[in-house]
PDB file of C-alpha atoms in Angstrom:
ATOM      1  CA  UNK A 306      88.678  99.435 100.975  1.00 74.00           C
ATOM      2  CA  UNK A 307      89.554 102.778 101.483  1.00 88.00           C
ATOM      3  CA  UNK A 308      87.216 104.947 103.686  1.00 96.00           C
ATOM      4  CA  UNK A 309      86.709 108.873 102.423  1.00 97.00           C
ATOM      5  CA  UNK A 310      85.704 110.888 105.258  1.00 97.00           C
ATOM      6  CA  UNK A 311      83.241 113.115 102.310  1.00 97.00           C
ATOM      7  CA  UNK A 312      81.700 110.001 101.797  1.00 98.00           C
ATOM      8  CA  UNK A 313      81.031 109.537 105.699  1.00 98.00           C
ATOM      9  CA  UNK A 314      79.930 113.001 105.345  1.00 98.00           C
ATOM     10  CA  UNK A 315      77.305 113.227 103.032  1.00 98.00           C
ATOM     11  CA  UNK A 316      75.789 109.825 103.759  1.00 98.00           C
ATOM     12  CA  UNK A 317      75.175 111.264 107.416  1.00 98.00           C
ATOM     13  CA  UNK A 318      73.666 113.735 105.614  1.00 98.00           C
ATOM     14  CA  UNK A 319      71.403 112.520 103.070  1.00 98.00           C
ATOM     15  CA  UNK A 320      70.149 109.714 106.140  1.00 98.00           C
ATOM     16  CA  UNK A 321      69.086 112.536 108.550  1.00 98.00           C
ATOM     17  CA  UNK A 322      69.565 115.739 108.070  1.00 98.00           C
ATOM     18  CA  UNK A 323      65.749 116.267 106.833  1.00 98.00           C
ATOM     19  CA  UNK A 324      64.707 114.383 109.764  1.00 98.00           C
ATOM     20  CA  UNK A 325      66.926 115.681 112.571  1.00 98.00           C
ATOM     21  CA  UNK A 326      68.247 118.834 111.065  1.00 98.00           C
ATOM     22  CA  UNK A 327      71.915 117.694 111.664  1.00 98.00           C
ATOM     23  CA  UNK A 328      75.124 117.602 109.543  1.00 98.00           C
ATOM     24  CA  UNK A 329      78.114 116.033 110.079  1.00 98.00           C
ATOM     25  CA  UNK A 330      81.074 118.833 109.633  1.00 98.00           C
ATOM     26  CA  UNK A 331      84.530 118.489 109.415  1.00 97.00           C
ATOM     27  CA  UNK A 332      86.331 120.242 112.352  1.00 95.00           C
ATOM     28  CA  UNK A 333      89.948 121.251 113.917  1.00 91.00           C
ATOM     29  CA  UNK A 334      91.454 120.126 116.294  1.00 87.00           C
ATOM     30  CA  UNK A 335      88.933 118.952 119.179  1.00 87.00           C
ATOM     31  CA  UNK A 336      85.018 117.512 118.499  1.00 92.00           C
ATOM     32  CA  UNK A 337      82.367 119.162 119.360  1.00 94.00           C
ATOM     33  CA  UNK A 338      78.324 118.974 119.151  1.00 97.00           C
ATOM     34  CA  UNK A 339      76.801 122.350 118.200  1.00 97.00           C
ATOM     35  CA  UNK A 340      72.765 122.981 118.686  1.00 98.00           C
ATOM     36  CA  UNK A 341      71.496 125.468 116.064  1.00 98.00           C
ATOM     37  CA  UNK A 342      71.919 128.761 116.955  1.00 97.00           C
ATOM     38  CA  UNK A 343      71.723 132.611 115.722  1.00 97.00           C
ATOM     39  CA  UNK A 344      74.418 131.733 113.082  1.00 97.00           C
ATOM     40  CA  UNK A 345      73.558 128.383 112.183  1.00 98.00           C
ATOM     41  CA  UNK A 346      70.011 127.121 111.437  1.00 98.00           C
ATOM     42  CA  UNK A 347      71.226 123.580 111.592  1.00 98.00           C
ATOM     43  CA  UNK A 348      72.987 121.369 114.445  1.00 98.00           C
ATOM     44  CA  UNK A 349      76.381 120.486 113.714  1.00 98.00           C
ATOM     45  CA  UNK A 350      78.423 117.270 114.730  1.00 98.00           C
ATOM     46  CA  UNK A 351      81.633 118.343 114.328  1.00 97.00           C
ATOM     47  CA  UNK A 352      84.280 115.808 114.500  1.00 97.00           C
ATOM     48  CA  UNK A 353      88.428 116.465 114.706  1.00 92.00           C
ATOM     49  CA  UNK A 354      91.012 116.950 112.057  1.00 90.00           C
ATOM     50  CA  UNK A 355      88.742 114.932 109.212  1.00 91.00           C
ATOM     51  CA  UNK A 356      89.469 111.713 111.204  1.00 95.00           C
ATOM     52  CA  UNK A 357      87.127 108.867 109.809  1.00 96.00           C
ATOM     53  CA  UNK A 358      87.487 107.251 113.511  1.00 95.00           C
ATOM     54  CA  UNK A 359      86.761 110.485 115.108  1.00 94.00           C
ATOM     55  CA  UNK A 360      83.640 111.103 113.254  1.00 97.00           C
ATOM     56  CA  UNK A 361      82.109 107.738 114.018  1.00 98.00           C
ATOM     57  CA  UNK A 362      82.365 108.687 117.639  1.00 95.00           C
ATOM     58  CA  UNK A 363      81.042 111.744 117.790  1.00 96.00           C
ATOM     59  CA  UNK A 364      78.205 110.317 115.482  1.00 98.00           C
ATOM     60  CA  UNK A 365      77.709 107.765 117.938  1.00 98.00           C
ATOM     61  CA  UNK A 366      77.266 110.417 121.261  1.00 96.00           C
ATOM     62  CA  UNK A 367      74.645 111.789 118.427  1.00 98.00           C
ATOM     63  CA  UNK A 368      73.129 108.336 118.579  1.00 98.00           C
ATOM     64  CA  UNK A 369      72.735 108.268 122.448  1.00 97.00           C
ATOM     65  CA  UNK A 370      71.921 111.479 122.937  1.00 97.00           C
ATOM     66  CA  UNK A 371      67.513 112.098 123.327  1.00 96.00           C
ATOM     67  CA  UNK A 372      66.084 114.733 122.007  1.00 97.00           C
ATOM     68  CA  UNK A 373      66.515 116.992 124.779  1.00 97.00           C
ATOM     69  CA  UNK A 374      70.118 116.695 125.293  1.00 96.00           C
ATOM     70  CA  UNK A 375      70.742 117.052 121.155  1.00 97.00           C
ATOM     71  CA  UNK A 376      69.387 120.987 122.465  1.00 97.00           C
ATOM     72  CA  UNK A 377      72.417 121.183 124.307  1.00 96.00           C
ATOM     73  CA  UNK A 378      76.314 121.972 123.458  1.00 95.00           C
ATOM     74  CA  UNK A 379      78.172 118.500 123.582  1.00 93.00           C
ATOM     75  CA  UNK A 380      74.835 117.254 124.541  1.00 94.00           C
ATOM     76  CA  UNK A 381      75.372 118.550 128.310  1.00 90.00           C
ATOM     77  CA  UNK A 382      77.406 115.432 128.819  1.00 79.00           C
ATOM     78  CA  UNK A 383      80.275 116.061 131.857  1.00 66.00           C
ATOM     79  CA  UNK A 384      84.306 115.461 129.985  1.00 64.00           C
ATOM     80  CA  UNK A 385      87.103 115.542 132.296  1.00 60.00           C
ATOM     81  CA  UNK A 386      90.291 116.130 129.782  1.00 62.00           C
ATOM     82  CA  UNK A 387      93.143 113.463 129.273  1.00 60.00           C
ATOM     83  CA  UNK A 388      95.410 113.116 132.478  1.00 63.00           C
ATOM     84  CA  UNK A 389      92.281 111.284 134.350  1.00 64.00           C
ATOM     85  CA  UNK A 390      92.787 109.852 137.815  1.00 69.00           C
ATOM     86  CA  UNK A 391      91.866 106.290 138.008  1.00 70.00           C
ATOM     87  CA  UNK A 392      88.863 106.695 139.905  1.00 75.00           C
ATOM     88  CA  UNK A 393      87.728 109.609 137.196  1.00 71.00           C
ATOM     89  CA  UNK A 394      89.054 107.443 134.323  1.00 66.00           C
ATOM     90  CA  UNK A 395      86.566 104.031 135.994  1.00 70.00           C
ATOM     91  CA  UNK A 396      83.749 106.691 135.542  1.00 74.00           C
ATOM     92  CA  UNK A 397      84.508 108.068 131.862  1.00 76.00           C
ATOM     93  CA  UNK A 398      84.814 104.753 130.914  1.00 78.00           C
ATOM     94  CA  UNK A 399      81.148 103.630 132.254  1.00 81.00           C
ATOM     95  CA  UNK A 400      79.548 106.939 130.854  1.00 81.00           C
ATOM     96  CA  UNK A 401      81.729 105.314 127.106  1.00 88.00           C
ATOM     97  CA  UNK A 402      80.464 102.112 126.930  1.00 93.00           C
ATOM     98  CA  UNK A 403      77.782 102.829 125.316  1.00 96.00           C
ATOM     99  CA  UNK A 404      78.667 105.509 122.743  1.00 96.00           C
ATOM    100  CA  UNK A 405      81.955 103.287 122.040  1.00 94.00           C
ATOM    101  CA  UNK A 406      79.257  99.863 120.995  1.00 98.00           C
ATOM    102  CA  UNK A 407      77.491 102.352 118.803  1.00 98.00           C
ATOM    103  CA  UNK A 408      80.617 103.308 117.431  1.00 98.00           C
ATOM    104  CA  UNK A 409      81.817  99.655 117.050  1.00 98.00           C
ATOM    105  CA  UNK A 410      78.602  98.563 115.649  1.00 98.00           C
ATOM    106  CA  UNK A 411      79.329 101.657 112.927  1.00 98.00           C
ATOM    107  CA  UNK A 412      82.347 100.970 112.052  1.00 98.00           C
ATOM    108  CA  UNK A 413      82.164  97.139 111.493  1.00 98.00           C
ATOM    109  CA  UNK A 414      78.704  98.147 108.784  1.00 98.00           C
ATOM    110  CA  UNK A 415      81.208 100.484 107.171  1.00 98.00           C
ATOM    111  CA  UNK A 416      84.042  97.450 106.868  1.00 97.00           C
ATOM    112  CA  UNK A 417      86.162 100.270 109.059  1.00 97.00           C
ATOM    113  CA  UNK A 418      88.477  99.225 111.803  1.00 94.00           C
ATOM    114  CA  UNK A 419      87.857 100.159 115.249  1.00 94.00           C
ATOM    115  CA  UNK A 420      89.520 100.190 118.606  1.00 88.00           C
ATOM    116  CA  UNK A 421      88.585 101.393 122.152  1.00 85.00           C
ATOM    117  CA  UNK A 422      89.727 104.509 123.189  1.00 78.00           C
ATOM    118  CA  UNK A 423      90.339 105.256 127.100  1.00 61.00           C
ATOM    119  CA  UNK A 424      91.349 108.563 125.983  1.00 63.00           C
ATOM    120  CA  UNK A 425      94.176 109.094 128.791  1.00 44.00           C
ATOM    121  CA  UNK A 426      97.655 109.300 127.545  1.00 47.00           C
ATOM    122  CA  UNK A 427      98.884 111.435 130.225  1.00 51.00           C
ATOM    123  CA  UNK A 428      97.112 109.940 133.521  1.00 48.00           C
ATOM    124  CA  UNK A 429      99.215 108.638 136.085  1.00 55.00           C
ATOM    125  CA  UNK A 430      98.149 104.834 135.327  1.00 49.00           C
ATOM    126  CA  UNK A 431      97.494 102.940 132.544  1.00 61.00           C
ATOM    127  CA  UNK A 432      94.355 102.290 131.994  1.00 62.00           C
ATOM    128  CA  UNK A 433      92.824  98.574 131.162  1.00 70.00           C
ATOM    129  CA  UNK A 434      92.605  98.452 127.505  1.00 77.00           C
ATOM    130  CA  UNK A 435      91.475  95.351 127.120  1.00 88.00           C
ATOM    131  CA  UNK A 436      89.096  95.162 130.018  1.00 88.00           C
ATOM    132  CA  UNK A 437      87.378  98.352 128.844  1.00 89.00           C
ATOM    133  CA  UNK A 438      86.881  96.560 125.218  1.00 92.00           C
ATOM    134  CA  UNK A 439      85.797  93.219 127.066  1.00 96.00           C
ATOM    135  CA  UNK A 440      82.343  95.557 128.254  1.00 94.00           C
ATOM    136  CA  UNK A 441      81.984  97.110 125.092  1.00 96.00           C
ATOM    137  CA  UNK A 442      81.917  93.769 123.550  1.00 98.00           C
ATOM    138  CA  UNK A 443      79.478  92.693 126.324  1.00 97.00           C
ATOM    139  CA  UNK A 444      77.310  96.353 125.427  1.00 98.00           C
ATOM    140  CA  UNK A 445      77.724  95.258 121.479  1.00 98.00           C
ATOM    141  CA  UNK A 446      76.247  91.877 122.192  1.00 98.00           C
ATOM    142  CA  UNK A 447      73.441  92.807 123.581  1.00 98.00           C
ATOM    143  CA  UNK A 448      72.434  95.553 121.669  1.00 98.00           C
ATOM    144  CA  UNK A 449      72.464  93.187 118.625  1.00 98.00           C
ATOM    145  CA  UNK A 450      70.423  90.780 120.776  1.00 97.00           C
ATOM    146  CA  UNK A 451      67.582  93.478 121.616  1.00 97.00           C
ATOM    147  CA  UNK A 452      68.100  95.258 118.028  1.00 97.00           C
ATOM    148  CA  UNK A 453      70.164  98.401 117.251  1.00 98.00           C
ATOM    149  CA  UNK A 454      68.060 101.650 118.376  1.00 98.00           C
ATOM    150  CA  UNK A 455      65.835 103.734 115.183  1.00 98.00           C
ATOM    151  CA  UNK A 456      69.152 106.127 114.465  1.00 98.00           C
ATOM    152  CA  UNK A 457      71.991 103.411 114.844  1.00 98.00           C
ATOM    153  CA  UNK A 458      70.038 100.884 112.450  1.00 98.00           C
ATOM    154  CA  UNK A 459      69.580 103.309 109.986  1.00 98.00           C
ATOM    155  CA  UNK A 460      73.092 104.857 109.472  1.00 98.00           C
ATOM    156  CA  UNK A 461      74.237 101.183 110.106  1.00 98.00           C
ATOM    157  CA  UNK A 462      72.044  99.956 106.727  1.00 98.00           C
ATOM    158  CA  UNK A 463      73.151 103.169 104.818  1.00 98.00           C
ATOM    159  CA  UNK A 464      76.933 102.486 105.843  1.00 98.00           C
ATOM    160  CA  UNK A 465      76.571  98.984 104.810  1.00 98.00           C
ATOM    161  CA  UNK A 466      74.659  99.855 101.509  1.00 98.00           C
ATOM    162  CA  UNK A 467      77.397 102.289 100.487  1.00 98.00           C
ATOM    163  CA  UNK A 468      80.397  99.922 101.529  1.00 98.00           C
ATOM    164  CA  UNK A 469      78.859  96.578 100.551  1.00 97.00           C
ATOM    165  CA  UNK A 470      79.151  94.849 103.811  1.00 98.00           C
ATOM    166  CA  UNK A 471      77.119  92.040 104.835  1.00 97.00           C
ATOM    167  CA  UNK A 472      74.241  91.875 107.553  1.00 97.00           C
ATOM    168  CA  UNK A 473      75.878  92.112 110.792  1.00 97.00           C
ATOM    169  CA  UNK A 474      76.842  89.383 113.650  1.00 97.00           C
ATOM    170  CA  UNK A 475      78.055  88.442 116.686  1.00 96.00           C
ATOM    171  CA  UNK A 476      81.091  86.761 115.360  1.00 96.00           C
ATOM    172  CA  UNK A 477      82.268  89.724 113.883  1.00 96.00           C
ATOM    173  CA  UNK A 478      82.795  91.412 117.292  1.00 97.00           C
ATOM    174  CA  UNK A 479      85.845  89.813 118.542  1.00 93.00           C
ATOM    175  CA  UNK A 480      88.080  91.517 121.323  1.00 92.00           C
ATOM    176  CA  UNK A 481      92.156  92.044 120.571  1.00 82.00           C
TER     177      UNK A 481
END
């Protein structure tokens, strides 16, 4: 199946910009979340370099992001930049786990690959890969058990729609 980031694009689109007054835009070279502003009447998700991957994760900060914090640029959410120190890497990795099970849970109703990302090719360590994946497994699990949140069940039904995927399951979330 082959995934076209315009399709991505305007299905985000047609599922909530009326409601939300968001669209999904095609960026550079680093993601960012734009509130409407003076130049813009519209907030903007803007994901890097027309990456399919990298716009299912910024869609999925969307997702956690309230209503307050979708007033804010990149949501208001602290980043510390690639080079992390373990201890600093431990805590972007908590603050991930739950944007990266949104993302998962995406990306399996699209029939689209998907890997963590610790985001930290230049640290000083290597992070735990597959430890990191092991608790967004755990965060995937139970947010299938509870039932996905209004925003993440509705681009999930329109991603599956569009892709023909089946109703998703537990089984399908296996760790690598």
């Amino acid at each position: 199946m082959t995934h076209q980031i315009q399709d991505l694009i305007s299905i985000f689109n047609q599922t909530f910009f009326s409601q939300y007054n968001t669209k999904l835009v095609r960026g550079d070279d680093e993601p960012i979340y734009l509130p409407a502003d003076s130049d813009y009447d519209y907030h903007r998700i803007i994901f890097a370099r027309g990456f399919y991957a990298s716009a299912l994760h910024e869609i999925a900060h969307w997702c956690v992001a309230g209503p307050e914090r979708r007033l804010l640029e990149d949501f208001g959410y602290w980043y510390h930049p690639d080079g992390r120190s373990e201890q600093v890497q431990a805590e972007f990795e908590q603050v991930e786990i739950r944007p990266q099970a949104y993302e998962w849970i995406l990306s399996m109703s699209a029939g689209f690959g998907f890997t963590v990302s610790c985001d930290n090719l230049n640290g000083n360590f290597e992070p735990d890969r597959l430890d990191f994946m092991q608790k967004v497994q755990q965060e995937v699990l139970a947010i299938l058990q509870q039932g996905l949140p209004p925003r993440v069940a509705k681009l999930s039904q329109a991603l599956r729609v569009f892709y023909q995927v089946t109703p998703l399951t537990k089984e399908q979330f296996i760790v690598r």
